XYZ file of C-alpha atoms in Angstrom:
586
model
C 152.461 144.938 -106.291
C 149.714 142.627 -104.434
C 151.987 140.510 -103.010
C 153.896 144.133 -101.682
C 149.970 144.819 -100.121
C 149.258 141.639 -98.720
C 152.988 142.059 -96.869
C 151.935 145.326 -95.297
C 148.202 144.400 -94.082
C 149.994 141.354 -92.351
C 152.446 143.355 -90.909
C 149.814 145.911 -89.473
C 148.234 143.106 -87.956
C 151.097 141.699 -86.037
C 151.508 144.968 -84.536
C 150.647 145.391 -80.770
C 147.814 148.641 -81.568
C 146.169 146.624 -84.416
C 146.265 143.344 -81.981
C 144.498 145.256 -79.080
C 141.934 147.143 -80.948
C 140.840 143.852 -82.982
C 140.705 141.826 -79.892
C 138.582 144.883 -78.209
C 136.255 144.910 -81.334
C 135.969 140.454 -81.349
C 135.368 140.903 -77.360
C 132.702 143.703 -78.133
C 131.143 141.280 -80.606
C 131.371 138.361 -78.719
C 129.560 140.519 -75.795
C 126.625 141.511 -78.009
C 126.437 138.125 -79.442
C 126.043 136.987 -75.622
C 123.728 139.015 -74.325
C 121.691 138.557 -77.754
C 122.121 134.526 -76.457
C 120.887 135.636 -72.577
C 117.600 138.140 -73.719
C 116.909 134.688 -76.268
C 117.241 132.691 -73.184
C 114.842 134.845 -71.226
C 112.415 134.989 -73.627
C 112.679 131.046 -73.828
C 112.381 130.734 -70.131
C 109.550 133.292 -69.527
C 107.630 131.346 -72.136
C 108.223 128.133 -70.595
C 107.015 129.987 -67.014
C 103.562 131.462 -68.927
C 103.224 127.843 -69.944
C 103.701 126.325 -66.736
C 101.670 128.877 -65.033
C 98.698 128.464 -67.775
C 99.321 124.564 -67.103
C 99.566 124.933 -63.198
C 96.190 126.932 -63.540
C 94.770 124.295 -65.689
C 95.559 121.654 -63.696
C 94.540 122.794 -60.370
C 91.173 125.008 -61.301
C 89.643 122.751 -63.086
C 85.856 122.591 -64.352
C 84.187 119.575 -63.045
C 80.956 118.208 -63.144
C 79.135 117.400 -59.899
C 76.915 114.695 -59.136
C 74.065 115.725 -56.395
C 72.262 112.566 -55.135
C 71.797 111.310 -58.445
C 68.821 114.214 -58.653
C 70.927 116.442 -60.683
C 74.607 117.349 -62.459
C 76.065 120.281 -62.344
C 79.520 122.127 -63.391
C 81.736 123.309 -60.380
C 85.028 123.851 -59.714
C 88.161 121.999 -58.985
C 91.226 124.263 -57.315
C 93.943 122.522 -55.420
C 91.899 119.742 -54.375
C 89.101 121.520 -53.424
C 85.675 121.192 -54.891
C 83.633 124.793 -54.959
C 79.947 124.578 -56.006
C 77.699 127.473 -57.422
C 76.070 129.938 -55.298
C 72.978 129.121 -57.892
C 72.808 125.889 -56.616
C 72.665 126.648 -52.854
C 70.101 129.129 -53.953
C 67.783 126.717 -55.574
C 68.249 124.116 -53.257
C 68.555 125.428 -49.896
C 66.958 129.016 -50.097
C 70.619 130.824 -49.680
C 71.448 133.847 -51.203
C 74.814 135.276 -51.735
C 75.896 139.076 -52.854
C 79.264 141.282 -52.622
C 79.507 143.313 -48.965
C 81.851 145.232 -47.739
C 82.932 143.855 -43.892
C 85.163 145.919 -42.660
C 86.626 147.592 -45.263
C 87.197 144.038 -47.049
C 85.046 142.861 -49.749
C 83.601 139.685 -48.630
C 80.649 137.279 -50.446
C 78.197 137.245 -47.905
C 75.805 134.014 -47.999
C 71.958 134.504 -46.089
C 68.614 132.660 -45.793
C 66.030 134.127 -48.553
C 64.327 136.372 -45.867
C 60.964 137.566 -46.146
C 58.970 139.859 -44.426
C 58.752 139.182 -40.396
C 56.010 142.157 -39.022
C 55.970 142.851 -35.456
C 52.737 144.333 -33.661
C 52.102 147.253 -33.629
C 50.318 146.818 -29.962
C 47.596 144.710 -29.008
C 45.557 142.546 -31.367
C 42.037 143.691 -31.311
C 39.120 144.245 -34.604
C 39.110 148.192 -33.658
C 42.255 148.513 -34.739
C 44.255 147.149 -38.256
C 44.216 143.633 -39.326
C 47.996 142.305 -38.402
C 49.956 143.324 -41.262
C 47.587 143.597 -44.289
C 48.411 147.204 -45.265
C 51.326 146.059 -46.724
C 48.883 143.809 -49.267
C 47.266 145.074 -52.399
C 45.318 142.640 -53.317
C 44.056 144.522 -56.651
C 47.760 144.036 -58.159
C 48.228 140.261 -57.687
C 48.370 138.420 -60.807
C 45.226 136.134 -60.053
C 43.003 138.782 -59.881
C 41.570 138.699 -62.870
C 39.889 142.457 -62.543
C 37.736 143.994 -60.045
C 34.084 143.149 -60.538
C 32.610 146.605 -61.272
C 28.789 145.222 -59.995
C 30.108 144.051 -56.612
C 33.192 146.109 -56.048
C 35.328 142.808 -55.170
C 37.968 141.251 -57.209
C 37.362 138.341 -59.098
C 40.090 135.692 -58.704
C 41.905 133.119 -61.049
C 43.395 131.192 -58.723
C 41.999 128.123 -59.753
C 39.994 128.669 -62.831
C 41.343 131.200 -65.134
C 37.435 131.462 -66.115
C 37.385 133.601 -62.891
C 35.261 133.381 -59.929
C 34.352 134.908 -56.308
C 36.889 133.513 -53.636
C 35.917 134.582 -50.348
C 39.351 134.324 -49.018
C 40.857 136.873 -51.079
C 37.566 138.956 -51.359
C 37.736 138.962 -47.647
C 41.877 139.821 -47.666
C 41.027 142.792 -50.543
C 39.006 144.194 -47.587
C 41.149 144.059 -44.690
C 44.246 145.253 -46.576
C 42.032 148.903 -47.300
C 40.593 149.062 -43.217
C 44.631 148.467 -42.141
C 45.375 151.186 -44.985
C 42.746 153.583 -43.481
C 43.458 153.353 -40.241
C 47.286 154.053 -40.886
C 47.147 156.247 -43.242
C 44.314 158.663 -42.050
C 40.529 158.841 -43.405
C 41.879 162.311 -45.008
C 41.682 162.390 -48.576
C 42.880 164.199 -51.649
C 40.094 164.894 -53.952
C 38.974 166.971 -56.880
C 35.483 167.326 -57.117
C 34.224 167.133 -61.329
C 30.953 167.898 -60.274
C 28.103 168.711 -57.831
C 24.785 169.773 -58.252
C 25.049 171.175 -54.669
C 27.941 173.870 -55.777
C 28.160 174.064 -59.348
C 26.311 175.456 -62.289
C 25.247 172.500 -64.579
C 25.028 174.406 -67.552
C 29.088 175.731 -67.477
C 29.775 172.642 -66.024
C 28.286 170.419 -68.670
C 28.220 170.451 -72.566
C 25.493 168.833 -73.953
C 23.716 168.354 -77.036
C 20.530 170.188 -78.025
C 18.673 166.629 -77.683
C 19.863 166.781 -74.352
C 18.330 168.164 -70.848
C 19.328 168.172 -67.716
C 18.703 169.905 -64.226
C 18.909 169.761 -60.559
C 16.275 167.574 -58.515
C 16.138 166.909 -54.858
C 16.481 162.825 -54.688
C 14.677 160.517 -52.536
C 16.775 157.869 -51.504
C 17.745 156.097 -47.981
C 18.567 158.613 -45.470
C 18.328 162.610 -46.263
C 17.971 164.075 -49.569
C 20.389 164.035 -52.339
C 21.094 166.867 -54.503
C 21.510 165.220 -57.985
C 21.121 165.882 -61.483
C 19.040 164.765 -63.853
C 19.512 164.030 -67.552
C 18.069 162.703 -70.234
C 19.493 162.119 -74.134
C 16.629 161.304 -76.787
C 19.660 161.132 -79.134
C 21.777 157.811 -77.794
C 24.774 158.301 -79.781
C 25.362 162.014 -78.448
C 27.270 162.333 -75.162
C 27.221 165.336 -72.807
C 30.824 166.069 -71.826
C 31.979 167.472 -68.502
C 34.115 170.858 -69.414
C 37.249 169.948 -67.323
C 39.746 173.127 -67.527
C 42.929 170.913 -67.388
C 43.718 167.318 -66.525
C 43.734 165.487 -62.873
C 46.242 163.716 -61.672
C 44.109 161.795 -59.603
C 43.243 158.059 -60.890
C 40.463 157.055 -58.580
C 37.247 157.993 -59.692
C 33.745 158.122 -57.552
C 30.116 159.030 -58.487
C 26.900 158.198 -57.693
C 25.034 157.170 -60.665
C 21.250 155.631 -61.663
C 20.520 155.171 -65.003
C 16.617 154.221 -67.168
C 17.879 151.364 -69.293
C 20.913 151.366 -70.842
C 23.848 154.380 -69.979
C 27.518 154.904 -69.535
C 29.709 157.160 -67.927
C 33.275 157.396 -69.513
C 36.836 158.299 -68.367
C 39.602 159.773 -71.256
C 43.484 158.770 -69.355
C 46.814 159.642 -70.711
C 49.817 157.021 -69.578
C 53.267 157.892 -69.205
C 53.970 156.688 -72.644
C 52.019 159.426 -73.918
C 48.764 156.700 -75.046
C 45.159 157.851 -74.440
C 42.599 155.493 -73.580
C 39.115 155.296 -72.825
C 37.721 153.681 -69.705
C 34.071 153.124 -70.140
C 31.471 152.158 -67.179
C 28.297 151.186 -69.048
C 25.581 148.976 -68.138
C 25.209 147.109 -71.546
C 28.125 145.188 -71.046
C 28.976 142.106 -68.637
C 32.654 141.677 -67.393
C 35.189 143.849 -69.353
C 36.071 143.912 -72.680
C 38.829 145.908 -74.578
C 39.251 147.093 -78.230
C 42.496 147.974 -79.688
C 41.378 149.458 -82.312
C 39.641 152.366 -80.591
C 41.834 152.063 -77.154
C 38.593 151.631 -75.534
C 38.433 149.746 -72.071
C 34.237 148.605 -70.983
C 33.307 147.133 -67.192
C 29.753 146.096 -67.194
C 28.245 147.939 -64.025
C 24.911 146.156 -64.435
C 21.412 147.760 -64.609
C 22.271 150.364 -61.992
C 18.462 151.492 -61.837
C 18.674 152.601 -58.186
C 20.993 155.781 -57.142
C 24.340 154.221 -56.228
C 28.117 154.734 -55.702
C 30.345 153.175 -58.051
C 34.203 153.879 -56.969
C 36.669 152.586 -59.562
C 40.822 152.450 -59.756
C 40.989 153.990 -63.308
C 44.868 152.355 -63.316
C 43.973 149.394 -62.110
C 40.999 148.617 -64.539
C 43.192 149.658 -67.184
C 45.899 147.638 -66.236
C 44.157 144.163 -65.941
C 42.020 144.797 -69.305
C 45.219 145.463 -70.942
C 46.661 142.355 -68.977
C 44.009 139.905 -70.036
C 43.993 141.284 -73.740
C 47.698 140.319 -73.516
C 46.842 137.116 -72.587
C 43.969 136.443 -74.879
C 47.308 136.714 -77.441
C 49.166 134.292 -75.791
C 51.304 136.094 -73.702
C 51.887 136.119 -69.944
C 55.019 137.965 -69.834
C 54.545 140.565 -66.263
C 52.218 140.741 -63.348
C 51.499 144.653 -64.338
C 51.689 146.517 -67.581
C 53.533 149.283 -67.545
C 51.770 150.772 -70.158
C 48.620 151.031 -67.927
C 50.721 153.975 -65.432
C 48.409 157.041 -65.728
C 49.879 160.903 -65.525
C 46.077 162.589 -66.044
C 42.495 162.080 -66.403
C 41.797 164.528 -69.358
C 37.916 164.144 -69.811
C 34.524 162.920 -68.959
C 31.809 161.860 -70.816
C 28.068 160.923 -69.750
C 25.695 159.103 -72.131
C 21.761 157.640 -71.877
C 19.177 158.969 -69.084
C 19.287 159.012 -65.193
C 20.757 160.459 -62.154
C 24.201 161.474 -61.434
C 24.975 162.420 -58.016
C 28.499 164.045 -56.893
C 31.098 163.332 -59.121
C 35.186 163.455 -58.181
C 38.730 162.298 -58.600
C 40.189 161.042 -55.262
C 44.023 159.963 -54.653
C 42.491 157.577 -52.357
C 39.302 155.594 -51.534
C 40.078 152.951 -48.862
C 36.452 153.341 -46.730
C 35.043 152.250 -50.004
C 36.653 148.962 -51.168
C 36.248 148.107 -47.452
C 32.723 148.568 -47.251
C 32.122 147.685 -50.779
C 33.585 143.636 -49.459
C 31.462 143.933 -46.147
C 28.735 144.723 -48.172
C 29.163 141.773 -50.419
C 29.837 139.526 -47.560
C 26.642 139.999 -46.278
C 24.731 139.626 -49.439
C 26.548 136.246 -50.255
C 26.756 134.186 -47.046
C 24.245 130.740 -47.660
C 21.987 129.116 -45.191
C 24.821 127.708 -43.705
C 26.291 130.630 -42.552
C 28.950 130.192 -45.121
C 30.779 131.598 -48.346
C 30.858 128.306 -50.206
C 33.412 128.345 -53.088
C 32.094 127.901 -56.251
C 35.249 126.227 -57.991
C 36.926 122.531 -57.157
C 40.834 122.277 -55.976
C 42.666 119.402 -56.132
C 45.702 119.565 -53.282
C 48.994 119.055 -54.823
C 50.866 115.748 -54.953
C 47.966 114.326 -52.984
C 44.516 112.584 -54.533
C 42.503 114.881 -52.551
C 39.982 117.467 -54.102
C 37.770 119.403 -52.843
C 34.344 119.654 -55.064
C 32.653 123.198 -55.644
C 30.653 123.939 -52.696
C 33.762 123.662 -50.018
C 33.970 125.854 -46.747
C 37.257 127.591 -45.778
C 37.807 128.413 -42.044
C 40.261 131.012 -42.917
C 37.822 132.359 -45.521
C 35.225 132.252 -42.641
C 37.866 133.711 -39.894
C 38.802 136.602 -42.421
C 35.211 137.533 -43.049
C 34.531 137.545 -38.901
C 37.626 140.111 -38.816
C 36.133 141.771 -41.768
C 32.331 142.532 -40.825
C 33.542 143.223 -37.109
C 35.408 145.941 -38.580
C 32.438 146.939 -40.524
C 30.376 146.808 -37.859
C 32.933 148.965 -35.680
C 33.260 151.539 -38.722
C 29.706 152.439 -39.537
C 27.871 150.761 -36.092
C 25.597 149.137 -38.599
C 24.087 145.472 -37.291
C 23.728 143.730 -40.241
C 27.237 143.304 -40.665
C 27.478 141.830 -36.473
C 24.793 139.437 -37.378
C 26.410 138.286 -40.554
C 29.365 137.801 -38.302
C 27.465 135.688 -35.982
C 26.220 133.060 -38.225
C 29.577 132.934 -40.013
C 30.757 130.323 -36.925
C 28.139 127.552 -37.736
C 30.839 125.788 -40.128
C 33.039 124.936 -37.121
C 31.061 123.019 -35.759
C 30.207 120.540 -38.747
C 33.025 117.910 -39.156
C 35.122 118.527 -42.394
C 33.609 115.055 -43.655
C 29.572 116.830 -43.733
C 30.724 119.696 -45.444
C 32.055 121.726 -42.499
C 35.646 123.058 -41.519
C 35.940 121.106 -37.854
C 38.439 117.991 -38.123
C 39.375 116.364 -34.440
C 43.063 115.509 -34.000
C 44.348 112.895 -32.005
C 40.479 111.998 -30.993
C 41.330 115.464 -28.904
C 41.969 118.309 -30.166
C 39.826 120.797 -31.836
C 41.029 121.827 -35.910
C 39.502 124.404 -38.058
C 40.612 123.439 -41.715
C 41.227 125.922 -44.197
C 41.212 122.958 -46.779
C 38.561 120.524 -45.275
C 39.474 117.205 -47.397
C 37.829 114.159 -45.369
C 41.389 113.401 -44.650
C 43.021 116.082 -41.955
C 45.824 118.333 -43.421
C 46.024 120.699 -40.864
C 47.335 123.614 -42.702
C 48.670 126.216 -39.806
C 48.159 130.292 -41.555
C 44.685 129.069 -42.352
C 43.926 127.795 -38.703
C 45.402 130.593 -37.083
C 43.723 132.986 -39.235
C 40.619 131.454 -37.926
C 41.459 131.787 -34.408
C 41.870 135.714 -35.429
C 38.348 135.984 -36.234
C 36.691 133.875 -33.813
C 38.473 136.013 -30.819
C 37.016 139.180 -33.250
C 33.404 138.054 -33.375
C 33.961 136.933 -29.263
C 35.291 140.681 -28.748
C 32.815 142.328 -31.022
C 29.632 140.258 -28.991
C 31.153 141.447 -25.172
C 31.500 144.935 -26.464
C 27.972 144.956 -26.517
C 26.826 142.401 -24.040
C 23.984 145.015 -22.954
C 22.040 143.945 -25.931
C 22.271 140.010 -24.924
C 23.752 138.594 -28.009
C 24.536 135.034 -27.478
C 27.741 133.880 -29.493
C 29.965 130.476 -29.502
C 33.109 132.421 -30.411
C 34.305 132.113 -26.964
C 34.087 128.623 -26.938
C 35.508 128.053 -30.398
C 38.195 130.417 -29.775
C 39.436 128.902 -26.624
C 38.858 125.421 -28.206
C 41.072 126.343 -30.805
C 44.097 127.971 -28.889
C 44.035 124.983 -26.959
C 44.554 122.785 -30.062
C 47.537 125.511 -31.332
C 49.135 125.017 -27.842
C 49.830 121.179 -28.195
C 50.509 120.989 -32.009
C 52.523 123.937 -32.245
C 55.669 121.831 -32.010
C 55.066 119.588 -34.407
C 55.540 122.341 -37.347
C 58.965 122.834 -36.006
C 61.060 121.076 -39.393
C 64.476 121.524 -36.740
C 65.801 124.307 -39.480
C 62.370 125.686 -41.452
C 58.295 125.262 -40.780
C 56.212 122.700 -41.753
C 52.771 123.795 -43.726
C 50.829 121.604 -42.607
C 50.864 118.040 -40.472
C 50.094 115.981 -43.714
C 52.818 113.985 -42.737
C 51.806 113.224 -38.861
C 48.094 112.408 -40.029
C 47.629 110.423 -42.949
C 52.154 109.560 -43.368
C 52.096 111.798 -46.468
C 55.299 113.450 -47.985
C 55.983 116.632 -45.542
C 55.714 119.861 -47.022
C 58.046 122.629 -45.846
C 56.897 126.462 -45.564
C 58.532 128.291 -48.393
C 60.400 131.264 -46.981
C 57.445 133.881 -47.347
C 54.698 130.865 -45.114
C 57.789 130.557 -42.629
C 57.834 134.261 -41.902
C 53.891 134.479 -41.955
C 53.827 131.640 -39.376
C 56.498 133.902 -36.891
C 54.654 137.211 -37.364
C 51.029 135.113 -36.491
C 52.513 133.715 -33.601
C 53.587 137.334 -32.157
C 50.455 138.542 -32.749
C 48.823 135.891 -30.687
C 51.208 136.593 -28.284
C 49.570 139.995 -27.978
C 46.326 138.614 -26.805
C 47.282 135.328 -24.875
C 48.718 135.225 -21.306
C 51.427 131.818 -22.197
C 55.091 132.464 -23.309
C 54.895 129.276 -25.723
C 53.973 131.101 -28.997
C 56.971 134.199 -28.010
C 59.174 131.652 -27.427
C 58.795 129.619 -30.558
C 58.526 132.401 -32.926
C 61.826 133.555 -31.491
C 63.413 129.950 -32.488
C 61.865 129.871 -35.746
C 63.282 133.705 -36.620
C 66.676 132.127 -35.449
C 66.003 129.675 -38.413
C 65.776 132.532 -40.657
C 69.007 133.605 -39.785
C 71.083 129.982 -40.369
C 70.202 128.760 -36.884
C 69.012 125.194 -36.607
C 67.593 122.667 -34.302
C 70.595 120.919 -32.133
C 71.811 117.735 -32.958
C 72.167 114.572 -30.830
């Protein structure tokens, strides 16, 4: 019976349908089992391509490490041969910058010179009008000015002894920078006034304890009369408060103030991060102090036993007490706190015995700080004529240091722009004849204590930094040249009253000197600082970016005042230098 099956399968088999639809069915297999082989294949070969690729990548954008002069390695890049270094580098080392731009509808990397700021005039130089560019300074906010001295007005630098001290120079730029401001912006302020006895019921005005009195006296002081109150506590440790019916949002406070020993006047401020502190004015303390415990900020104002006008930044103070506490902790981290922004000035408080004159909030006070530097200018210039600066500075990589005691010309130049000003504003002598004894340094060689060095056996120099070796430093000599031609403007604006000057002479000395050494600052692609290297075959020191772009904008404001195309046409070639141009070769 199996043999009987076997014998028909085999016989189905060797029929022609059972032949064609087996060999369809091992075709159809033989298909799958083919294509199967080709997709396996693929796979293999796309594989092998990835790998090639990854390798081909590999091999021709490679990391390498570059060798610069021996100064330095770095890692770059190695694609097809060609070596690409980082835009970092070109940063650090040349000044470039590069960033993304879109060029004509392409997206490009766009490489530049670190530019700074290039100012043209305005119109002709002259000490009516602003000081070149200086209302673009605040002096107040620079991180080595320690605070603003509340005594003096002036800010007290740490630019070479964190200990802090007077430095003319910037003393002398803090003023300028608020005359340019005023003159710009307008003399009009914003104010709200607190208090004045002239308009204002003391007794709604003022809440005071019943060991308190106060009224309204007619003041003697220079010039007319002063409506003022007067106030006296016989309990120290009870303030009167000023009712204020809602918070200012004006930071800058002024008041006229005299106090019979010790007193204080107080400010209460609210920041944007929603802390209070307490600014306190009070003539017990020296400097400025700050306690964290009781968020309590104290300027020494001195003995303030005259009527006199104090006019204080209530962000600013904050922000450099909070700054040097900061410091005091270790930390330097920020030129500015930004917990010291202020959104109101919530409340006043008056403590101790004296005279308080008009009392307000202003948004701005420029007349003030101005004067305020004039005024200390002229109460701090020496026998000499000088501002003699009370710290030593050593000139970097050189062994040369100047010893305390040291005259700056452009510390002398700057305070000749600065009284001239002063003397324009309020048509007050003292600050003309401060002026005129300010040039008495020029003329004393830089080896007997003066600012005058003599180049070439020719040429007249006025040295910012007068080491007994020349360095010839060119901002400080041209800022020099500023003030001399102020003083020699100021003196033939009022010739009628014969005042004698040698600003003239020094001034035309001077431009003489700039004429023939002008060149010699050209580096063929940047500015030199100074001529360290032409005098005494020092290192040469090239003008970082912001020096280069001071030197231009001096140059075309001397070009305002003087007749010869020289300084347009240089400051033209060195802006071309800011821009990737540089000096032809040979």
């Amino acid at each position: 019976m199996l043999f009987l099956l076997v014998y028909i399968i085999k016989w189905l088999s060797d029929t022609p349908i059972f032949k064609e639809n087996h060999q369809q069915q091992q075709a159809q297999h033989s298909k799958s089992s083919i294509q199967v082989q080709q997709r396996q294949d693929q796979n293999g070969a796309n594989s092998i391509q990835k790998e090639y690729n990854a390798n081909q990548c590999v091999n021709h954008h490679q990391s390498i490490k570059i060798n610069y002069f021996n100064r330095q390695t770095f890692q770059g890049k190695n694609f097809n041969g060609k070596v690409f270094i980082p835009a970092e580098f070109l940063s650090s080392q040349f000044g470039w910058v590069g960033e993304s731009q879109n060029l004509n509808g392409e997206k490009v990397w766009s490489i530049s010179k670190r530019k700074a700021r290039v100012v043209d005039p305005i119109g002709r130089y002259n000490y009516k009008g602003p000081f070149t560019w200086f209302n673009f300074y605040k002096v107040e906010k620079r991180e080595r000015v320690k605070y603003i001295d509340s005594v003096t007005g002036v800010p007290i630098s740490t630019q070479w002894s964190q200990k802090g001290y007077f430095y003319p120079t910037q003393i002398c730029q803090f003023a300028l920078s608020h005359f340019t401001r005023l003159l710009l912006n307008g003399t009009k302020i914003n104010q709200r006034i607190l208090f004045d006895c002239k308009s204002m019921d003391i007794v709604s005005t003022w809440k005071v304890h019943q060991t308190t009195s106060i009224q309204c006296i007619d003041a003697i002081v220079d010039g007319p009369n002063k409506r003022v109150m007067k106030f006296a506590q016989s309990h120290s440790s009870k303030a009167m408060s000023l009712n204020m019916q809602s918070s200012f949002k004006r930071f800058i406070a002024r008041f006229e103030v005299q106090f019979k020993g010790s007193g204080s006047i107080s400010f209460l401020v609210t920041t944007k991060r929603q802390q209070q502190f307490t600014i306190r004015y009070s003539t017990a303390k020296v400097g400025v102090s700050f306690s964290e415990r009781s968020k309590t900020v104290i300027y020494g104002i001195g003995t303030r036993n005259v009527l006199s006008r104090i006019t204080r930044d209530l962000e600013i103070d904050l922000c450099k007490a909070l700054l040097l506490e900061r410091r005091r902790k270790g930390s330097r981290k920020g030129a500015l706190s930004k917990k010291a922004a202020l959104i109101s000035v919530d409340a006043v408080t008056l403590q101790g015995s004296g005279l308080l004159g008009k009392l307000s909030l202003v948004d701005s006070a420029d007349k003030d700080f101005f004067i305020d530097a004039a005024n200390w200018l002229v109460a701090n210039q020496d026998r000499s004529g000088g501002w003699p600066v009370s710290v030593s500075h050593k000139i970097n990589k050189l062994t040369l240091t100047l010893k305390p005691g040291w005259y700056s010309a452009m510390a002398q130049g700057q305070a000749m722009s600065t009284l001239t000003r002063a003397f324009h504003l309020t048509k007050e002598y003292k600050y003309l004849r401060t002026a005129l004894l300010a040039t008495k340094p020029f003329h004393i060689p830089a080896s007997e204590g003066g600012v005058l060095a003599t180049v070439f056996g020719t040429y007249k120099f006025y040295e910012e930094y007068p080491t007994k070796i020349p360095l010839l430093v060119l901002n400080g000599f041209i800022y020099s040249l500023f003030g001399l031609y102020d003083l020699k403007s100021a003196v033939e604006d009022v010739n009628a009253h014969n005042i004698t000057s040698d600003a003239a002479e020094l001034y035309r000395d001077g431009i003489r000197t700039l004429k023939n050494l002008l060149p010699l600052y050209d580096a063929g692609s940047d500015t030199f600082y100074d001529l360290r290297h032409v005098v005494i075959k020092a290192e040469p020191i090239i003008a970082r970016s912001t020096y280069h772009a001071l030197h231009i904008s001096q140059l075309l404001h001397i070009d305002t005042i003087e007749e010869d195309p020289l300084f347009a046409r240089i400051a033209k070639r060195w802006m071309e230098y800011m821009n990737g141009g540089r000096a032809n070769h040979n």
